[in-house]
Coordinates of C-alpha atoms and ligand atoms in Angstrom, one line a residue:
X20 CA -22.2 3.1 4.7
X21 CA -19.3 0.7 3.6
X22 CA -16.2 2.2 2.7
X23 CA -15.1 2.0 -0.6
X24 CA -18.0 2.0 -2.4
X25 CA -17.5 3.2 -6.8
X26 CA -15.2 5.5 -5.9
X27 CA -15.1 9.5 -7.1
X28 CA -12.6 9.1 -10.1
X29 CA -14.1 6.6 -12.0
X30 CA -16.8 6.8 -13.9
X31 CA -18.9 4.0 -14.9
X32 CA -20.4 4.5 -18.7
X33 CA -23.5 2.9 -19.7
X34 CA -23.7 0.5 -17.2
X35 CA -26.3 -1.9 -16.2
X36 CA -26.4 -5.2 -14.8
X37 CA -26.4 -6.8 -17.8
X38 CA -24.9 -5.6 -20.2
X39 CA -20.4 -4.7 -20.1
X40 CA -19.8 -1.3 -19.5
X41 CA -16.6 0.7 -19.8
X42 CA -15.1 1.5 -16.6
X43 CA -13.0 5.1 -17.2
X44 CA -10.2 5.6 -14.9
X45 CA -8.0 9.2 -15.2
X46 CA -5.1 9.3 -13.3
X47 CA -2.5 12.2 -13.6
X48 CA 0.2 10.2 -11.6
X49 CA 2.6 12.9 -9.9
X50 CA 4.6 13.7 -6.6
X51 CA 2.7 14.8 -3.4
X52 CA 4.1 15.4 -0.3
X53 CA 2.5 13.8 2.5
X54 CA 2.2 12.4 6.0
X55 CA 0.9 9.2 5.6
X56 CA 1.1 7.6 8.8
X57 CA 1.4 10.2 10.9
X58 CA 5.6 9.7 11.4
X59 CA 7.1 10.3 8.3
X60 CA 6.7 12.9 6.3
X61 CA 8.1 12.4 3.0
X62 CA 7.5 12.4 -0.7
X63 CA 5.3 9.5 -2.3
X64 CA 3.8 9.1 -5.9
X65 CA -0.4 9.9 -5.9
X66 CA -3.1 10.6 -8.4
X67 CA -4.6 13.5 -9.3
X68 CA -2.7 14.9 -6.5
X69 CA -3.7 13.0 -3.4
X70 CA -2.7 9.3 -2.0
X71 CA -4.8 7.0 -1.0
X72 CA -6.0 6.7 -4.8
X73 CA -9.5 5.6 -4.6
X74 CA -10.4 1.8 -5.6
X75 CA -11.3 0.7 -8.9
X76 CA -14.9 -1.7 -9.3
X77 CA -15.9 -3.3 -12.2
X78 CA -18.0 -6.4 -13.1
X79 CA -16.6 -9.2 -15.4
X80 CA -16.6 -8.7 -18.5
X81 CA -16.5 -4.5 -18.6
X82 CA -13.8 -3.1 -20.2
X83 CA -11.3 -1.3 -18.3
X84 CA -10.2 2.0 -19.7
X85 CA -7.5 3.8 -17.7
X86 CA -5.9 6.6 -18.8
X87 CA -2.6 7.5 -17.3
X88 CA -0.6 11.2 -17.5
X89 CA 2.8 10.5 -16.5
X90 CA 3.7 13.8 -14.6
X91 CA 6.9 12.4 -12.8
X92 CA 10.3 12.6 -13.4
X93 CA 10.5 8.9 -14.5
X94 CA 9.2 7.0 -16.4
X95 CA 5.9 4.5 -15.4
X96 CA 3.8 2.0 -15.9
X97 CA 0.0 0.4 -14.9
X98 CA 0.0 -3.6 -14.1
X99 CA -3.3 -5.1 -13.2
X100 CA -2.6 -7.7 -10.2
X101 CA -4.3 -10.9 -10.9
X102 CA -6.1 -9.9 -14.6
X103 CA -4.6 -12.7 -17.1
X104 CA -4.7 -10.2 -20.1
X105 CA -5.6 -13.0 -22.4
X106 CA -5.3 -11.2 -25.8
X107 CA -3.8 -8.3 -24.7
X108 CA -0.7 -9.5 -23.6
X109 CA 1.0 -6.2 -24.4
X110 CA -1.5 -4.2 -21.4
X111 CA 0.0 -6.2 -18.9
X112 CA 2.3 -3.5 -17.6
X113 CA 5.6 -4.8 -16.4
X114 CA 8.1 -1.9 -18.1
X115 CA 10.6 -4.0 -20.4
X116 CA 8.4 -6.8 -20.0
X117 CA 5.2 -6.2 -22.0
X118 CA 5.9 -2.3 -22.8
X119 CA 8.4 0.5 -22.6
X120 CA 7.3 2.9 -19.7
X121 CA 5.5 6.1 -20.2
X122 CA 8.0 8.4 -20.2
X123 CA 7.4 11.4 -18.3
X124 CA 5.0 14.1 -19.5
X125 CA 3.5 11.5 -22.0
X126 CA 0.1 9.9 -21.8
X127 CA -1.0 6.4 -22.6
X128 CA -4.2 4.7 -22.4
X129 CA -4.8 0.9 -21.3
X130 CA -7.7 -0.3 -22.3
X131 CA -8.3 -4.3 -22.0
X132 CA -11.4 -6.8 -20.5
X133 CA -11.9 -7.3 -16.6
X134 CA -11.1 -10.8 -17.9
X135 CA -12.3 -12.5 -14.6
X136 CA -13.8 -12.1 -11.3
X137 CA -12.3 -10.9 -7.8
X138 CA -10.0 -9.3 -5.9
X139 CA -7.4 -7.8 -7.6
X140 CA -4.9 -4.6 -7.3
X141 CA -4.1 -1.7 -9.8
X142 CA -0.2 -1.1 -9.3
X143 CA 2.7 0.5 -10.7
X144 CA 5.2 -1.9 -12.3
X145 CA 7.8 0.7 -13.5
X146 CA 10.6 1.6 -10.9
X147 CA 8.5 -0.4 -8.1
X148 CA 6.2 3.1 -7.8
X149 CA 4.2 0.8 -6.0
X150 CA 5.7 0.7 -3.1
X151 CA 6.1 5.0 -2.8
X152 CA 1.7 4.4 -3.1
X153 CA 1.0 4.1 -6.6
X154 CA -1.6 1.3 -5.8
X155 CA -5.3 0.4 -5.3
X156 CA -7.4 -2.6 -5.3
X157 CA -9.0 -3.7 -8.1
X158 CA -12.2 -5.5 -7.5
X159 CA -14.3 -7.1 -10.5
X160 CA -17.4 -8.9 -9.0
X161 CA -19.3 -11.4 -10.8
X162 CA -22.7 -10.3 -13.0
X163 CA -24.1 -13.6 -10.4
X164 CA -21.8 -14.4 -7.6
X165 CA -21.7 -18.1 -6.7
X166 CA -21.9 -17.1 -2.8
X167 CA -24.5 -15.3 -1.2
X168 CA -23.7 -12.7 1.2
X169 CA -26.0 -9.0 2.3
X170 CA -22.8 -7.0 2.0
X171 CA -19.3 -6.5 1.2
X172 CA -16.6 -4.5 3.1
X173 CA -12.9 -3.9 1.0
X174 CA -10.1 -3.7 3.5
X175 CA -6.5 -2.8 1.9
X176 CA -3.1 -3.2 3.7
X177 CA -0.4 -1.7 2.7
X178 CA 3.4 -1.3 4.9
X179 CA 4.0 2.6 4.7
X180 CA 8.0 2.9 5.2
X181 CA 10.1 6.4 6.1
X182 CA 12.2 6.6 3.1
X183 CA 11.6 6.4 -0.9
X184 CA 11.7 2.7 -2.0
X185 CA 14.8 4.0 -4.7
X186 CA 16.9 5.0 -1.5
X187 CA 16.3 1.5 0.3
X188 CA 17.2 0.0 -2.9
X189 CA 20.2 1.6 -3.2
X190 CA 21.2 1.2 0.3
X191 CA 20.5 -3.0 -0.3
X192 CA 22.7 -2.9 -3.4
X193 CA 25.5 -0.7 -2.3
X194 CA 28.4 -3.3 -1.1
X195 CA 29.9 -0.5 0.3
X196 CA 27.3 -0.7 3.2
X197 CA 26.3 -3.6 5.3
X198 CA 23.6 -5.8 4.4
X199 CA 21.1 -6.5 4.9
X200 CA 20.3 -2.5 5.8
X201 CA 19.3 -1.8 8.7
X202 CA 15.5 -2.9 9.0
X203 CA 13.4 0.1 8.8
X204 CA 9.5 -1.3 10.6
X205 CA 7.2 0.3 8.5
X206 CA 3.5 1.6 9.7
X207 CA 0.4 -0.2 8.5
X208 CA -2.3 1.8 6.2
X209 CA -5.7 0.3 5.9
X210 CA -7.5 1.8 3.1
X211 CA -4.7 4.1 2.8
X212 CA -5.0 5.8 6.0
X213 CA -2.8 4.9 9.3
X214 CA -6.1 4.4 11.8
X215 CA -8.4 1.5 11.0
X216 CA -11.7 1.8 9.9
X217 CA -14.7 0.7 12.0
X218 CA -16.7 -2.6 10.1
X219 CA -20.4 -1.9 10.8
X220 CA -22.4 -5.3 11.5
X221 CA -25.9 -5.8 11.6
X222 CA -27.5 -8.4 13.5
X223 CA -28.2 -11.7 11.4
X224 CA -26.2 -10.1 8.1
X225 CA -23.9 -12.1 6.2
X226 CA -20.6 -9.9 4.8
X227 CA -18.1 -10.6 2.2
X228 CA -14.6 -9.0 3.6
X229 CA -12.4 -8.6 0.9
X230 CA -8.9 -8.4 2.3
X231 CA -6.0 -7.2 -0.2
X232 CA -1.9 -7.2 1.2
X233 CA -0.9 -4.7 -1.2
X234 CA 2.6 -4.3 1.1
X235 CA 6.0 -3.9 -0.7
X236 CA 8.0 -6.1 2.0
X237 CA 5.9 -7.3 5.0
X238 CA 3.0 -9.6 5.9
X239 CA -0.2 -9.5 7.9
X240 CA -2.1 -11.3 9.9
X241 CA -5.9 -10.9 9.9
X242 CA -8.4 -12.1 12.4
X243 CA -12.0 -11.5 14.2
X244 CA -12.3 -13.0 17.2
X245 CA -15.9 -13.8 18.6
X246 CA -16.7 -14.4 14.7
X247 CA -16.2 -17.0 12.6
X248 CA -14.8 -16.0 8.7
X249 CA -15.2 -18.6 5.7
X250 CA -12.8 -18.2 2.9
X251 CA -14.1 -18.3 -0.3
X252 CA -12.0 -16.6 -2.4
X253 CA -8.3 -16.2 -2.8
X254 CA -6.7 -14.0 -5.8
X255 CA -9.7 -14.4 -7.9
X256 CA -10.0 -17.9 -7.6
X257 CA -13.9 -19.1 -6.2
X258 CA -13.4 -21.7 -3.2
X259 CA -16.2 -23.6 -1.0
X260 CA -16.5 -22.0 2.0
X261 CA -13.7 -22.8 4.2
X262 CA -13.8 -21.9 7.9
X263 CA -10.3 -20.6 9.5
X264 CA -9.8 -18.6 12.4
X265 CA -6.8 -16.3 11.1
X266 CA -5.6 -15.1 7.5
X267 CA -1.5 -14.9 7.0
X268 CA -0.7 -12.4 3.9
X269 CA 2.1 -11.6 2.4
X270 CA 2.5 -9.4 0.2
X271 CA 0.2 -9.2 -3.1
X272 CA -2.3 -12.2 -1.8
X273 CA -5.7 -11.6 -1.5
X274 CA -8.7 -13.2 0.3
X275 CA -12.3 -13.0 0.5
X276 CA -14.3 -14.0 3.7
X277 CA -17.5 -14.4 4.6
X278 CA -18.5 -13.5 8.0
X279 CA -21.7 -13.7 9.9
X280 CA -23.1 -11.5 12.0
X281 CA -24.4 -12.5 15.8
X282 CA -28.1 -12.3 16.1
X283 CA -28.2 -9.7 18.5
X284 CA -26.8 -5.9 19.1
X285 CA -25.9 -6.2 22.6
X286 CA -22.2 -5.9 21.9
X287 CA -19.3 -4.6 19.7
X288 CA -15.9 -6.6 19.1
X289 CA -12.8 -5.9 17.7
X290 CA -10.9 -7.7 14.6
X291 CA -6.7 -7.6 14.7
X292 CA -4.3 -6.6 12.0
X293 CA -1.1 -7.0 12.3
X294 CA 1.8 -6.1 10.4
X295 CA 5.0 -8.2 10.6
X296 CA 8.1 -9.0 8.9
X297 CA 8.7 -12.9 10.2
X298 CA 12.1 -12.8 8.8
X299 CA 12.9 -9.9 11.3
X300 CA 13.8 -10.5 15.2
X301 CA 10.8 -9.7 17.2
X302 CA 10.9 -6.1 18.8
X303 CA 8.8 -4.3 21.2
X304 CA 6.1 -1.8 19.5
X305 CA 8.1 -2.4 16.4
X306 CA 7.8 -5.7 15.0
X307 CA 5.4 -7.2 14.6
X308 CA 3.0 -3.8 15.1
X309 CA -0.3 -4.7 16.5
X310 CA -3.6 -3.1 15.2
X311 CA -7.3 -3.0 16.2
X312 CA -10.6 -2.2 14.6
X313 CA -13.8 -2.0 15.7
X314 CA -16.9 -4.5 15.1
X315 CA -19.6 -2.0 15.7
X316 CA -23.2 -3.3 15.5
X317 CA -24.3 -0.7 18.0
X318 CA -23.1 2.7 18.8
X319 CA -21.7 2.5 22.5
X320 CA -22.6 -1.3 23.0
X321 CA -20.4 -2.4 25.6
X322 CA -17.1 -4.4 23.7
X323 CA -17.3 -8.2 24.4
X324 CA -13.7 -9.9 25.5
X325 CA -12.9 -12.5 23.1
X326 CA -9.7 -14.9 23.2
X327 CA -8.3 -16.9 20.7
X328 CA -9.9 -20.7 20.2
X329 CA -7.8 -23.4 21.5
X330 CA -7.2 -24.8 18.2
X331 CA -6.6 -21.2 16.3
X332 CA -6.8 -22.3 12.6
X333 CA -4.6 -20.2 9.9
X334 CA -5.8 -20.6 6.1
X335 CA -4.1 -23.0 4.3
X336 CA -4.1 -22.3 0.6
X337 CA -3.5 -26.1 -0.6
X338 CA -6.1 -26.7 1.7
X339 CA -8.8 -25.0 -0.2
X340 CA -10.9 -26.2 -2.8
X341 CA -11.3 -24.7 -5.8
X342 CA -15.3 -24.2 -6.9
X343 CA -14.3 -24.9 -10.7
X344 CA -14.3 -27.9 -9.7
X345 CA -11.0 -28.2 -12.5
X346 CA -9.0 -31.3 -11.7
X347 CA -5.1 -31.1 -11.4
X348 CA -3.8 -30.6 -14.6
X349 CA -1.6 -33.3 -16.4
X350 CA 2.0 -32.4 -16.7
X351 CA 3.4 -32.5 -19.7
X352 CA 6.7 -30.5 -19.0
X353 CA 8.6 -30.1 -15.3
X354 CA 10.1 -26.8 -14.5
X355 CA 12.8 -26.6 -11.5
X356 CA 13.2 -23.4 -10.4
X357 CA 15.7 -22.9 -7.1
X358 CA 15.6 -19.3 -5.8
X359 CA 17.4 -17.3 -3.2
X360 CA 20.5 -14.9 -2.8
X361 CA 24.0 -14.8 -4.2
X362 CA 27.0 -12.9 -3.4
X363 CA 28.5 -11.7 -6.9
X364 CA 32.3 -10.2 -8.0
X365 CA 30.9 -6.7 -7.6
X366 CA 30.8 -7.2 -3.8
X367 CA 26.9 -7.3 -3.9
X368 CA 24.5 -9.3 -3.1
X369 CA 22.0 -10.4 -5.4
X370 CA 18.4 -12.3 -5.7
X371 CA 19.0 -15.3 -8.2
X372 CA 16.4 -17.9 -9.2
X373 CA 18.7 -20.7 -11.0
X374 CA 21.4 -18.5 -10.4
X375 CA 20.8 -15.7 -12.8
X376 CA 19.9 -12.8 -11.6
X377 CA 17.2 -11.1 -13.9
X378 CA 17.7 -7.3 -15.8
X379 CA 15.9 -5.3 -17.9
X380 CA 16.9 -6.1 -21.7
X381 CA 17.5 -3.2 -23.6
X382 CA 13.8 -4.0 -25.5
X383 CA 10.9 -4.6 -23.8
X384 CA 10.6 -8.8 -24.0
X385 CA 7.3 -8.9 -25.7
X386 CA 8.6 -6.9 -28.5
X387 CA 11.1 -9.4 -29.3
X388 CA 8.9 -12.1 -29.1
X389 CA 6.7 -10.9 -31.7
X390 CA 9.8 -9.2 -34.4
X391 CA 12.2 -12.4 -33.8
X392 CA 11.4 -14.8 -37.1
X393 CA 10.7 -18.1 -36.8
X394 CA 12.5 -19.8 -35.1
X395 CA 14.7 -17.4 -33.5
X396 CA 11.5 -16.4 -31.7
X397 CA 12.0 -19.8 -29.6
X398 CA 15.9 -19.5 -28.7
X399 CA 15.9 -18.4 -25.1
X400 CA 19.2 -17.2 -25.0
X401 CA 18.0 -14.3 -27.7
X402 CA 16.2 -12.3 -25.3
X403 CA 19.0 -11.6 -23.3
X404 CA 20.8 -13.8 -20.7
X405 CA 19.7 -11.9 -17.6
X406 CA 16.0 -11.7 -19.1
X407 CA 16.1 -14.9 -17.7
X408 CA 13.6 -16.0 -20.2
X409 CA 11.8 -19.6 -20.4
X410 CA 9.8 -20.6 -23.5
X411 CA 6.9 -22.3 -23.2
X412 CA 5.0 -24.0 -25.9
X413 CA 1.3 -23.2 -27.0
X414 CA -1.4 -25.2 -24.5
X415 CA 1.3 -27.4 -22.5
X416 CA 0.9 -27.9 -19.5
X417 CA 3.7 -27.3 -17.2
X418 CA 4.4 -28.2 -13.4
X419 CA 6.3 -25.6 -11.6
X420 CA 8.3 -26.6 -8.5
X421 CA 9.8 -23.8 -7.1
X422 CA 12.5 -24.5 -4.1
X423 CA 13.4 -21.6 -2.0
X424 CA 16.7 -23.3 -0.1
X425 CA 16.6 -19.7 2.1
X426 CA 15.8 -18.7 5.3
X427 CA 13.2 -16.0 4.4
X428 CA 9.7 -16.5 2.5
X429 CA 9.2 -15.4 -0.9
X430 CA 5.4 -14.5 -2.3
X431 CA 6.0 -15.2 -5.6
X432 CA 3.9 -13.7 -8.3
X433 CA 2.7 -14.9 -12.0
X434 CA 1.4 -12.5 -14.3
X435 CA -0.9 -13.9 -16.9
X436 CA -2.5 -16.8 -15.3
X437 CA -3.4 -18.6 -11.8
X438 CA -1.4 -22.1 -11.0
X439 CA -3.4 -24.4 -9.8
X440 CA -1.4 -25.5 -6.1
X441 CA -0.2 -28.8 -5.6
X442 CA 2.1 -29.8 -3.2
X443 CA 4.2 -28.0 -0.4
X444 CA 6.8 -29.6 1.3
X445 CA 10.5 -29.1 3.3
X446 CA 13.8 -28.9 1.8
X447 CA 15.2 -28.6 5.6
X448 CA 13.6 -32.1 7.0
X449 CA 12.2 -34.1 3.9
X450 CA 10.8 -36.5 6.6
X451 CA 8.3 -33.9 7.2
X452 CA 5.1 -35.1 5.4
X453 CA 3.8 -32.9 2.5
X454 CA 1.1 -30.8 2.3
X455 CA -1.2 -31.3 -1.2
X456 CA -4.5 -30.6 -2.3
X457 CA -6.9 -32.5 -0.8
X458 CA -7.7 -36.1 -2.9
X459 CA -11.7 -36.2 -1.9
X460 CA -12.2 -32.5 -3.2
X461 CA -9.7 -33.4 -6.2
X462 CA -10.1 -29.6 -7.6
X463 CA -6.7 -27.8 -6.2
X464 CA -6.9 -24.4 -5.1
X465 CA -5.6 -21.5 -7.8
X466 CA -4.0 -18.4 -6.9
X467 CA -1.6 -16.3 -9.1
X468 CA 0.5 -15.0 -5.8
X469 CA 2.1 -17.8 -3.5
X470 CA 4.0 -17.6 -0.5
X471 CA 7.1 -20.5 -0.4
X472 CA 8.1 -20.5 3.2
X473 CA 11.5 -21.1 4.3
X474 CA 13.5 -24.3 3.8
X475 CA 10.3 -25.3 1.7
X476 CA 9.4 -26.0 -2.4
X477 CA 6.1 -25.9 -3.6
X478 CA 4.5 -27.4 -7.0
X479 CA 2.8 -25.5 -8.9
X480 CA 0.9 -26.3 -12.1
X481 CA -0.4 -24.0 -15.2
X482 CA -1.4 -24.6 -18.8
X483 CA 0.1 -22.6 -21.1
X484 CA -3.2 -21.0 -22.4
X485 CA -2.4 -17.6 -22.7
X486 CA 0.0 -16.5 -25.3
X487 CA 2.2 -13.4 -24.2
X488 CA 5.2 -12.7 -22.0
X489 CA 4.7 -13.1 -18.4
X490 CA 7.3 -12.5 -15.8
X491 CA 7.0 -14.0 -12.7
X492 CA 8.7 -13.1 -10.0
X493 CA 8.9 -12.4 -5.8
X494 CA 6.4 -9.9 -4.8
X495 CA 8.9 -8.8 -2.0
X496 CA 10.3 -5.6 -4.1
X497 CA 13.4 -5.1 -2.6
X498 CA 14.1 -8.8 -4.0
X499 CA 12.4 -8.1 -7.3
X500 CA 14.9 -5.2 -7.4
X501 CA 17.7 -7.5 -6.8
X502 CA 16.9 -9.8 -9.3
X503 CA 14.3 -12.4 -7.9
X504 CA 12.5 -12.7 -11.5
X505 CA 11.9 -14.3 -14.5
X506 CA 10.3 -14.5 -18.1
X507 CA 7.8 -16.6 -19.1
X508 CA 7.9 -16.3 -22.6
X509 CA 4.9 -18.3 -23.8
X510 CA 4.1 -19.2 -27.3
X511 CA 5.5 -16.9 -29.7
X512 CA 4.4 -18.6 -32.6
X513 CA 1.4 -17.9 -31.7
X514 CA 1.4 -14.5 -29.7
X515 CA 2.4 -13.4 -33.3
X516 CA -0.8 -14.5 -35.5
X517 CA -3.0 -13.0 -32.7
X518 CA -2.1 -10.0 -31.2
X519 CA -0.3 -7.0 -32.6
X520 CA 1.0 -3.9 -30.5
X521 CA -0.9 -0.5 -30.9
X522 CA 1.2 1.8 -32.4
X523 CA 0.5 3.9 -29.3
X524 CA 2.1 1.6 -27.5
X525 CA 5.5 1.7 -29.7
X526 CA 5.6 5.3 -29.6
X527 CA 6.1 4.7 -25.7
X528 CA 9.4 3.2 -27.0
X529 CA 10.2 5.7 -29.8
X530 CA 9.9 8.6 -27.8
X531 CA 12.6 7.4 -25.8
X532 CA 15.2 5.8 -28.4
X533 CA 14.3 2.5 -27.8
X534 CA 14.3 0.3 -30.5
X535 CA 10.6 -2.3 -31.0
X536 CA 12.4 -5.4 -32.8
X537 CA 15.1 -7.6 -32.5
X538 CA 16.5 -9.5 -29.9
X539 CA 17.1 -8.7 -26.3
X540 CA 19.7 -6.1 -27.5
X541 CA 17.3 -4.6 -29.8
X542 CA 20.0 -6.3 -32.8
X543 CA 18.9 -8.4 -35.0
X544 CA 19.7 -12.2 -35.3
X545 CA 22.5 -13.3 -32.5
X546 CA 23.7 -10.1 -32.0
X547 CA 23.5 -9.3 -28.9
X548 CA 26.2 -6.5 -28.3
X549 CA 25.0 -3.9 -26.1
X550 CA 23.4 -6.2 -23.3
X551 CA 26.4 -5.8 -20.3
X552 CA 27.7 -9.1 -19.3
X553 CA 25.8 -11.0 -16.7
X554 CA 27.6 -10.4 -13.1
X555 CA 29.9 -13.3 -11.9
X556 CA 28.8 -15.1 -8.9
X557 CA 31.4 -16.2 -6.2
X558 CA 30.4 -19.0 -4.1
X559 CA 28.4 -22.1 -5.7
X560 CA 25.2 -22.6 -4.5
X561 CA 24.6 -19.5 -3.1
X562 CA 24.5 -18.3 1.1
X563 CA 21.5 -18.2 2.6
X564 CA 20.1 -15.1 2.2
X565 CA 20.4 -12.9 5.3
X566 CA 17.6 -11.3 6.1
X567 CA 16.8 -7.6 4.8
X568 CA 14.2 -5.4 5.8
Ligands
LIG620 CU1 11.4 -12.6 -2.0

């Protein structure tokens, strides 16, 4: 049997294989006190009382209902990974984004389309609760999927780390201690469990592996030797088969390979996982942690030795090509975007992109976008200067080119939409030729999590499509929790004549004092007393950012 198969909690109403069902997800989300990964003991945030929580499967086009009790101590909030929430905006998740958080002992129910097809994640996006377990993927298949395969396997990663993600944070912003912290080489989970499951092949049979890097911090590395695996999706996004010899995650990415099986049962193999943090020296049996799995196609066959092709070929996103067939887009506007660290007055150290490092305004963003009148709605500086918050207009189309002048990577996320990827290249030796999407394919690759590796940019295109409020920001979370974010606050002229938040939804705010219109302060007009003053930044241009965990 494969794992992860429609799991236990969810029940699937009226479904059928062609019609949309609703999908009916109940989580209580509370404490539980566990030993993950068989070293640390500790307390992490479940469902229903248990961790791993089980997976969610839909097909496109079903509607999602998930109903959350909020039985911590905080408050929290539900953010489906890759979904671009076109119309419903406000379900998006991010707290102070697109909703206040559920306070604790309230309920609230999402409810909004499985808008497109893939492999996606359910996590929390309220006091990164993601990263203490509340996540699981999300996978939406197609009613007909465009590549043909006997069977699918769902393999999730996830870095499990000693301590509560609050403490690390704290320990990171505290300029009382040294930073970076001390790294702290967490274990890997796959599927939510510290050993790694056994992939059952039979001979001839064609599988889909879905692979999802749900880590907070680190990346992995995914391989089967003795097999060859053909990408064909990556975040949701359809590709032609492309063959690679090795997968390189960070965190939030997602792939799909197919994989073949040999003809015959004579032998089992392995596949590797490992877990790394490429920004951290290299230490034995810590970094980078090395795991096997077994390739069974026959109980007790004898394991065949494999080793690594000559040419060992990693996946190369820009590489890809997308099976849309969707040309790059025209650019209409150019977005710069430099991100990294900054030391600030306070003695800390902050995550800046253009040198401001985002906060929560004191109203959730999307709230102010649809209460601001015309046309304080398109003044950027109303929603707060640490909100960080770009406008975009209604359908333009708008090249990103994010520059990360740092010595670590960043996988940097998009809610609301997938950018189509254009070009990489280095900041350190612009000599170095740059990588773009390949001319005779002419259909770049779209993904809504991309990694920009050190000294590097990347260029990123998107149309503006989707009106809403859409942060995007670096899927690391201790440098979200610095301030590695920002607000895309798309089309508020029209986000107002088409979507309205449910009252429900308000109530998440009034039941907590927080005020649903006005401006980033929750004032009206240019009032924006309340918001603290932005943090002063001492050096110009920013250090490189020193490594953290
Ligand atoms: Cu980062």
């Amino acid at each position: 049997m494969l794992f992860f198969r429609q799991a236990a909690s969810v029940v699937l109403l009226f479904g059928s294989l062609t019609s949309a069902a609703r999908v009916l997800v109940d989580w209580d989300i509370g404490y539980v006190n566990l030993d993950r990964d068989g070293h640390s003991p500790r307390r992490a945030i479940g469902v229903n009382g248990a961790l791993p929580i089980p997976p969610v499967f839909a097909t496109k086009g079903d509607t999602l209902v998930i109903k959350v009790r909020n039985s911590l101590d905080v408050s929290t909030s539900i953010h489906a990974h890759g979904l671009f929430q076109n119309g419903t905006s406000y379900m998006d998740g991010p707290a102070m984004v697109t909703q206040c958080g559920i306070p604790p002992g309230h309920s609230f129910t999402y409810e909004y389309e499985a808008d497109h097809a893939g492999t996606f994640w359910l996590h929390g996006h309220d006091h990164h609760q993601n990263s203490d377990g509340l996540r699981t993927p999300l996978i939406v298949r197609e009613r007909r999927e465009p590549h043909r395969y006997d069977d699918e396997y769902l393999l999730s990663l996830e870095d499990w780390y000693q301590f509560e993600f609050a403490d690390r944070l704290k320990d990171t912003l505290d300029p009382t201690k040294s930073f970076p912290p001390p790294p702290s080489f967490p274990y890997a989970l796959f599927n939510g469990y510290p050993t790694t499951p056994t992939l059952k092949f039979k001979p001839g049979k064609t599988y889909r592996i879905r692979i999802v890097n749900m880590s907070t911090t680190e990346w992995f590395q995914f391989n089967l030797p003795g097999h060859q695996m053909r990408v064909i999706e990556a975040d949701g996004e359809h590709s032609r088969p492309s063959a690679v010899d090795g997968l390189d995650m960070g965190p939030g990415e997602r792939y799909s390979v197919l994989v073949t099986a040999h003809p015959t049962d004579s032998h089992n193999y392995h596949y590797n996982a490992t877990l790394y943090a490429g920004f951290v020296p290299k230490i034995e049996d810590k970094n980078p942690r090395y795991y096997q799995g077994l390739i069974e196609y026959r109980e007790g066959a004898p394991t065949m030795p494999t080793t690594e092709p000559r040419n060992f070929k990693w996946v190369n996103d820009v590489e890809l090509c997308a099976l849309s067939g969707n040309p790059p887009l025209p650019v209409d506007r150019q977005i710069e975007l430099t991100i990294g660290g900054s030391l600030f007055t306070t003695g800390q150290i902050l995550d800046v992109i253009n040198n401001i490092t985002y906060a929560q305004p004191k109203i959730p963003t999307l709230h102010s976008a649809l209460s601001l009148s015309s046309p304080l709605h398109m003044n950027e500086s109303l929603y707060g200067p640490q909100t960080h918050a770009i406008v975009l207009r209604h359908l333009e189309s708008v090249e990103l080119t994010v520059n990360s002048p740092n010595n670590l990577p960043h996988p940097m996320h998009l809610h609301g939409h997938a950018f189509q990827i254009i070009e990489y290249g280095s900041l350190a030796n612009r000599s170095e030729p740059v990588r773009r999407f390949s001319p005779e394919c002419n259909a770049p690759m779209q993904r809504d999590t991309i990694v920009v590796p050190v000294n590097s940019y990347v260029k990123l295109r998107f149309r503006a499509d989707n009106p809403g409020v859409w942060l995007f920001h670096c899927h690391m979370d201790i440098h979200f929790g610095m301030g590695m974010a920002l607000t895309f606050v798309e089309a508020p002229d029209v986000l107002r004549q088409r979507q309205q938040v449910p009252d429900s939804m308000l109530e998440l705010c009034r039941a907590q004092g927080v005020r649903t219109e006005g401006n980033g302060a929750g004032n009206a007009g240019f009032d924006l007393t309340g918001l603290p003053a932005p943090p002063v930044r001492v050096l110009r241009g920013g250090p490189a950012l020193p490594p953290t965990e």
